[in-house]
Amino acid sequence: MSPSQVLKKPRLVVMGSREYAVDDYVADFEKDFEFTVLDAQNRQEALVKLPELVKKTGPFDALIIRVGTAEFEPFDEALLGPLVPGCRIIASASAGYNEFDVEWMTRQGIWFTNTRSAVAEATADMAVLLTLAVVRDAFRAERGARSGTWKAGIVPSRDPSGMTLGIVGMGSIGKLVAKKAAAFNMRVRYWNRTRLGIDDEAEYNARHCATLHELLAHSDVVSLHCPLTPKTEGLLSRAEFAAMKDGAFLVNTARGALVDEDALIEALESGKIARAGLDVFCDEPDIKEYFRTSDRVVCMPHAGAMTDEAFRRAERECLENLRAWLQTGTPVTPVNHVVVDRAEKSEDGDTE
C-alpha cells in the first residue's frame, strides 16, 4: 500500500530546540498530518521522552528535525530507534547531515531528506560577512574602539576589490557567495567535484580549477562550502596551507572538521594565513582556546543559518518533502534511496 492510500492522516512528530521553532507553517502541516511536538530540549530528554511518547500515543509515520540540532546530536539508532518500525520518513531542516546516521535509516526503510536551498542565502551572507571581517581586520578595529585605544597598533587592512576568492564547493551556497562577491569586485575561482557548465560559469563569472591545490595557489581568500564526508574530513591540512599564498585568508561556514585545526593554528601563528573567519568548529561548542582568544580569528557560534527567513524556508522545504512523499511515495530532496518500503515488503511476504 502506497502512502497516498492511507485513509487517516499520517502522524508527524517534530523535534528541535524551542527557540528555533517557526510556527508559520503549523496550520499547513496540520492539513495533511496529525501534528505533535516532542517536549524535549536536548538529547538526554529526547532519549527518555520519545519512547514514552510512542508508547503512550502510538507509532509515528514521519519526523521533522528543526534547525538547531546540536543539543540532540548525533541522530542515531539510540535516539531514533523508538520510531521504528512505524516511521517512514525523516525530514531535516538543515543542509548538512554528517550528524545523521543515514545508513541506519536506509536499512530501516526510512527516507531521509535535507534542505537544499533554505539556508543557502543566509549562509552565503555569513561567508561574505566573515570575508570582509578578516580582510578588513574588523576584530582588532572593533576591539580598539571598544577599549579606548582607538587606532593604536592598527595597520591598514586589505581591500577586497581585485582579490581572488577561491570557492571550495560550488553548490547552492557557493554559487550565491560567487554572486555576492561580484559586488566587491572580487575575481572568483572554484573547485568542485563536478565542473559547472559553460553557462553557469559565465553566470557566476567563475573560473574552474582542476585541483584543490591549483585553487589554493591562486586565491587570496579561500571559502569552504562543501559537505563533510569521510573523503572531505581534514580537507585542509598542512600541505594545503603550504600551497596557499603567503598572507591568505580562510573562511569556513561549512563544517569544522573540513579543516585540520592544529594545522590552521600553525599557519596562523606563522603568518602563512593572515586571518581566519570561522562559523564552524570541530568540537562545538567547546572550541579551542586559541580560536576564542586570538586576534587572528573572527569567530561566530555556527550562526550562518540563524535568520528568521532561513528558518521559515527550512520549515517550508520540510513540508514540501513530506507532502511529496505522501502523494508520490518519494520526497523532493532525498539524501538516501529507499527501494522498497516495509509496508510493501510485508504485503509481498518478503522478510529480511
Coordinates of C-alpha atoms in Angstrom, one line a residue:
M1 CA 0.0 0.0 0.0
S2 CA 1.5 3.4 -1.0
P3 CA 1.4 6.4 1.4
S4 CA -1.3 8.1 -0.7
Q5 CA -3.6 5.2 0.0
V6 CA -3.6 5.7 3.8
L7 CA -7.0 6.9 4.7
K8 CA -6.2 8.5 8.1
K9 CA -3.8 11.4 8.5
P10 CA -0.2 10.2 8.9
R11 CA 1.2 11.1 12.3
L12 CA 4.1 13.6 12.5
V13 CA 6.4 14.4 15.4
V14 CA 8.7 17.4 15.5
M15 CA 12.0 17.5 17.3
G16 CA 14.1 20.6 17.9
S17 CA 15.0 23.3 20.4
R18 CA 12.1 25.6 21.2
E19 CA 14.0 28.8 20.4
Y20 CA 14.3 27.6 16.8
A21 CA 10.6 26.9 16.3
V22 CA 8.8 28.7 13.5
D23 CA 5.0 28.5 13.7
D24 CA 4.2 29.9 10.2
Y25 CA 3.5 26.5 8.7
V26 CA 2.0 24.6 11.6
A27 CA -1.5 25.1 10.1
D28 CA -0.2 23.7 6.7
F29 CA 1.3 20.7 8.4
E30 CA -1.9 20.0 10.3
K31 CA -3.9 19.9 7.0
D32 CA -2.1 16.7 6.0
F33 CA -0.7 15.3 9.2
E34 CA -1.6 14.7 12.8
F35 CA 1.0 17.1 14.3
T36 CA 2.8 16.6 17.6
V37 CA 5.8 18.4 19.1
L38 CA 8.2 16.4 21.3
D39 CA 8.7 18.3 24.5
A40 CA 12.4 17.8 24.8
Q41 CA 15.2 20.4 24.6
N42 CA 18.3 18.1 24.4
R43 CA 19.4 14.6 23.6
Q44 CA 19.1 13.3 27.2
E45 CA 15.5 14.5 27.4
A46 CA 14.6 13.1 24.0
L47 CA 16.1 9.7 24.8
V48 CA 13.5 9.4 27.6
K49 CA 10.6 11.3 26.2
L50 CA 10.5 10.0 22.6
P51 CA 9.9 6.3 23.6
E52 CA 7.4 7.4 26.2
L53 CA 5.5 9.4 23.6
V54 CA 5.5 6.5 21.2
K55 CA 4.3 4.1 23.9
K56 CA 1.6 6.5 25.0
T57 CA 0.2 7.7 21.7
G58 CA 1.3 5.0 19.2
P59 CA 3.8 5.0 16.3
F60 CA 4.6 8.0 14.1
D61 CA 4.9 8.0 10.3
A62 CA 7.2 11.0 10.0
L63 CA 9.7 13.0 11.9
I64 CA 10.8 16.6 11.3
I65 CA 14.1 17.8 12.9
R66 CA 14.2 21.6 13.1
V67 CA 17.2 23.9 12.6
G68 CA 19.4 24.0 15.7
T69 CA 20.2 20.3 16.4
A70 CA 23.5 20.5 18.4
E71 CA 21.7 19.6 21.7
F72 CA 20.3 16.4 20.2
E73 CA 23.2 15.1 18.1
P74 CA 24.0 12.5 17.0
F75 CA 20.8 11.3 15.3
D76 CA 21.5 7.6 15.5
E77 CA 19.7 4.4 16.4
A78 CA 19.9 5.1 20.1
L79 CA 17.9 8.3 19.7
L80 CA 15.6 7.4 16.7
G81 CA 15.2 3.7 17.4
P82 CA 11.8 4.1 19.2
L83 CA 10.3 5.4 15.9
V84 CA 10.9 2.0 14.2
P85 CA 9.1 0.3 12.6
G86 CA 6.4 3.0 12.1
C87 CA 8.4 5.9 10.8
R88 CA 8.8 6.1 7.0
I89 CA 10.5 9.5 6.5
I90 CA 12.7 11.8 8.5
A91 CA 13.0 15.4 7.2
S92 CA 15.8 17.6 8.4
A93 CA 15.6 21.4 8.2
S94 CA 19.4 21.6 7.9
A95 CA 21.5 21.3 4.8
G96 CA 24.4 19.3 6.3
Y97 CA 23.8 15.8 7.5
N98 CA 27.1 14.4 8.8
E99 CA 25.4 14.1 12.3
F100 CA 22.7 11.8 10.9
D101 CA 23.2 8.0 10.6
V102 CA 21.7 7.9 7.1
E103 CA 22.9 4.3 6.5
W104 CA 20.9 3.1 9.6
M105 CA 17.8 4.9 8.3
T106 CA 18.2 3.3 4.9
R107 CA 18.4 -0.2 6.4
Q108 CA 15.2 0.6 8.3
G109 CA 13.4 1.6 5.1
I110 CA 13.3 5.3 6.2
W111 CA 13.7 8.1 3.7
F112 CA 16.0 10.9 4.9
T113 CA 15.8 14.4 3.4
N114 CA 17.7 17.6 4.0
T115 CA 17.1 21.2 2.8
R116 CA 18.9 22.2 -0.4
S117 CA 18.3 25.9 -0.6
A118 CA 16.5 27.1 2.6
V119 CA 19.7 28.2 4.4
A120 CA 21.8 28.9 1.4
E121 CA 21.2 32.7 1.3
A122 CA 21.8 33.2 5.0
T123 CA 24.9 31.0 5.0
A124 CA 26.3 32.8 1.9
D125 CA 25.7 36.1 3.7
M126 CA 27.7 34.9 6.7
A127 CA 30.6 33.8 4.4
V128 CA 30.7 37.3 2.8
L129 CA 30.5 38.9 6.3
L130 CA 33.4 36.9 7.5
T131 CA 35.3 37.5 4.3
L132 CA 35.0 41.3 4.8
A133 CA 35.8 40.9 8.5
V134 CA 39.1 39.1 8.0
V135 CA 40.2 41.2 5.0
R136 CA 39.4 44.5 6.8
D137 CA 40.7 43.2 10.2
A138 CA 37.4 44.1 11.8
F139 CA 38.1 42.2 15.1
R140 CA 41.1 44.3 16.1
A141 CA 39.5 47.5 14.9
E142 CA 36.3 46.9 16.9
R143 CA 38.4 45.9 20.0
G144 CA 40.3 49.2 19.7
A145 CA 37.2 51.3 19.5
R146 CA 35.6 49.5 22.5
S147 CA 38.7 49.5 24.7
G148 CA 39.5 53.2 24.2
T149 CA 42.8 52.5 22.5
W150 CA 41.2 53.6 19.2
K151 CA 43.6 53.0 16.3
A152 CA 46.7 52.2 18.3
G153 CA 48.5 49.3 16.8
I154 CA 46.1 49.0 13.8
V155 CA 47.8 49.0 10.4
P156 CA 46.0 49.5 7.0
S157 CA 44.0 46.4 6.1
R158 CA 43.4 44.9 2.7
D159 CA 40.9 45.9 0.0
P160 CA 38.7 43.1 -1.3
S161 CA 38.5 44.7 -4.7
G162 CA 40.6 42.8 -7.2
M163 CA 41.2 39.9 -4.8
T164 CA 40.7 36.3 -6.0
L165 CA 38.1 34.4 -4.0
G166 CA 38.6 30.7 -4.1
I167 CA 35.3 28.8 -3.5
V168 CA 35.6 25.1 -2.5
G169 CA 32.3 23.5 -3.3
M170 CA 30.1 25.3 -6.0
G171 CA 26.7 24.1 -4.8
S172 CA 23.8 26.4 -4.0
I173 CA 25.7 28.3 -1.2
G174 CA 29.0 28.5 -3.2
K175 CA 27.1 30.0 -6.2
L176 CA 25.4 32.6 -4.0
V177 CA 28.8 33.6 -2.5
A178 CA 30.2 34.0 -6.0
K179 CA 27.3 36.2 -7.0
K180 CA 27.7 38.3 -3.9
A181 CA 31.4 38.6 -4.3
A182 CA 30.9 40.4 -7.6
A183 CA 29.5 43.4 -5.6
F184 CA 33.0 43.8 -4.1
N185 CA 34.8 43.4 -7.5
M186 CA 36.4 40.1 -6.5
R187 CA 37.5 37.6 -9.0
V188 CA 36.2 34.1 -8.5
R189 CA 37.8 30.7 -8.9
Y190 CA 36.2 27.4 -7.8
W191 CA 36.9 23.8 -7.3
N192 CA 34.1 21.3 -7.3
R193 CA 33.8 17.5 -7.7
T194 CA 31.8 18.2 -10.9
R195 CA 32.7 21.1 -13.2
L196 CA 29.8 23.6 -13.9
G197 CA 28.5 24.0 -17.3
I198 CA 29.8 26.9 -19.5
D199 CA 26.6 28.9 -19.0
D200 CA 26.8 28.6 -15.2
E201 CA 30.5 29.6 -15.2
A202 CA 29.5 32.6 -17.2
E203 CA 26.6 33.5 -15.0
Y204 CA 28.7 33.4 -11.8
N205 CA 31.8 34.7 -13.5
A206 CA 33.7 31.8 -12.0
R207 CA 36.9 30.2 -13.3
H208 CA 37.3 26.4 -12.8
C209 CA 40.4 24.9 -11.1
A210 CA 41.2 21.3 -12.0
T211 CA 42.6 20.6 -8.5
L212 CA 42.2 21.9 -5.0
H213 CA 45.9 22.9 -4.8
E214 CA 45.6 24.9 -8.0
L215 CA 42.7 26.8 -6.4
L216 CA 44.7 27.4 -3.2
A217 CA 47.7 28.6 -5.0
H218 CA 45.7 31.3 -6.9
S219 CA 43.3 32.5 -4.2
D220 CA 43.7 35.4 -1.8
V221 CA 40.6 34.3 0.2
V222 CA 39.6 30.6 0.4
S223 CA 35.9 30.0 1.4
L224 CA 34.7 26.4 2.2
H225 CA 31.2 25.3 1.0
C226 CA 31.5 21.5 0.6
P227 CA 29.8 18.8 2.7
L228 CA 31.6 16.9 5.4
T229 CA 32.1 13.3 4.3
P230 CA 34.8 10.7 5.0
K231 CA 36.6 12.0 1.9
T232 CA 36.5 15.7 2.8
E233 CA 37.3 15.4 6.5
G234 CA 40.6 17.2 7.1
L235 CA 40.5 18.5 3.5
L236 CA 42.7 21.4 4.5
S237 CA 45.8 20.4 6.5
R238 CA 49.5 21.3 6.5
A239 CA 50.1 20.5 2.8
E240 CA 47.1 22.6 1.7
F241 CA 48.1 25.6 3.9
A242 CA 51.6 25.4 2.5
A243 CA 50.1 25.5 -1.0
M244 CA 48.2 28.8 -0.3
K245 CA 49.5 32.3 -0.9
D246 CA 51.5 33.9 1.9
G247 CA 49.2 36.0 3.9
A248 CA 46.0 34.5 2.5
F249 CA 42.7 34.4 4.4
L250 CA 40.4 31.4 5.2
V251 CA 36.7 31.4 5.7
N252 CA 34.7 28.4 6.8
T253 CA 30.9 28.3 7.1
A254 CA 30.5 24.7 6.2
R255 CA 31.7 22.2 8.8
G256 CA 34.6 22.5 11.2
A257 CA 36.1 19.1 10.5
L258 CA 36.9 20.1 6.9
V259 CA 39.9 21.8 8.5
D260 CA 42.8 20.3 10.5
E261 CA 42.5 22.8 13.3
D262 CA 46.0 22.3 14.7
A263 CA 47.4 22.8 11.2
L264 CA 45.4 26.0 10.9
I265 CA 46.7 27.4 14.2
E266 CA 50.2 26.7 13.0
A267 CA 49.5 28.5 9.7
L268 CA 48.0 31.5 11.6
E269 CA 50.9 31.7 14.0
S270 CA 53.5 31.6 11.2
G271 CA 51.6 34.3 9.2
K272 CA 51.1 31.9 6.3
I273 CA 47.4 32.5 6.9
A274 CA 46.8 36.2 7.9
R275 CA 43.4 35.7 9.4
A276 CA 40.6 33.2 9.5
G277 CA 36.8 33.7 9.8
L278 CA 35.2 30.7 11.3
D279 CA 31.5 30.0 11.9
V280 CA 32.1 26.3 12.4
F281 CA 34.5 24.2 14.6
C282 CA 35.4 20.6 15.3
D283 CA 34.1 20.3 18.9
E284 CA 31.2 22.8 19.1
P285 CA 30.5 24.4 21.4
D286 CA 33.8 23.6 23.2
I287 CA 36.1 25.3 20.7
K288 CA 39.8 25.6 21.1
E289 CA 41.2 28.3 23.4
Y290 CA 43.3 29.7 20.6
F291 CA 40.2 30.5 18.4
R292 CA 38.5 32.2 21.3
T293 CA 41.4 34.5 22.2
S294 CA 43.5 35.1 19.0
D295 CA 43.1 38.4 17.2
R296 CA 43.8 36.5 14.0
V297 CA 40.5 34.8 14.2
V298 CA 36.9 36.1 13.8
C299 CA 34.5 33.6 15.5
M300 CA 30.8 33.0 15.1
P301 CA 28.8 30.4 17.0
H302 CA 27.7 28.4 14.0
A303 CA 25.1 31.1 13.3
G304 CA 25.2 31.1 9.5
A305 CA 21.7 29.8 9.1
M306 CA 20.2 31.6 12.1
T307 CA 17.8 34.1 10.4
D308 CA 14.1 34.2 10.6
E309 CA 13.7 33.8 6.8
A310 CA 16.1 30.8 6.7
F311 CA 14.0 29.1 9.4
R312 CA 10.8 29.7 7.5
R313 CA 12.3 28.4 4.3
A314 CA 13.6 25.3 6.1
E315 CA 10.1 24.6 7.5
R316 CA 8.6 25.0 4.0
E317 CA 11.1 22.6 2.5
C318 CA 10.4 20.0 5.1
L319 CA 6.7 20.4 4.4
E320 CA 7.2 20.0 0.7
N321 CA 9.3 16.8 1.2
L322 CA 6.6 15.3 3.4
R323 CA 3.8 16.2 1.0
A324 CA 5.7 14.8 -1.9
W325 CA 6.3 11.6 -0.1
L326 CA 2.7 11.4 1.0
Q327 CA 1.4 11.9 -2.6
T328 CA 4.0 10.0 -4.6
G329 CA 6.0 7.8 -2.2
T330 CA 9.2 9.8 -2.9
P331 CA 10.3 13.1 -1.3
V332 CA 11.7 16.1 -3.2
T333 CA 15.2 16.2 -1.8
P334 CA 16.2 12.7 -0.6
V335 CA 19.7 12.1 0.7
N336 CA 19.2 8.3 0.5
H337 CA 17.0 6.0 -1.6
V338 CA 14.5 3.5 -0.2
V339 CA 13.9 0.9 -2.9
V340 CA 11.0 -1.0 -1.2
D341 CA 9.3 0.2 1.9
R342 CA 8.5 -2.0 4.8
A343 CA 4.7 -2.0 4.1
E344 CA 5.3 -3.3 0.6
K345 CA 7.7 -6.0 1.9
S346 CA 5.0 -7.1 4.4
E347 CA 2.4 -7.3 1.7
D348 CA 4.7 -9.3 -0.6
G349 CA 5.6 -11.6 2.2
D350 CA 9.2 -10.6 2.0
T351 CA 11.3 -10.6 5.1
E352 CA 14.8 -9.7 5.9

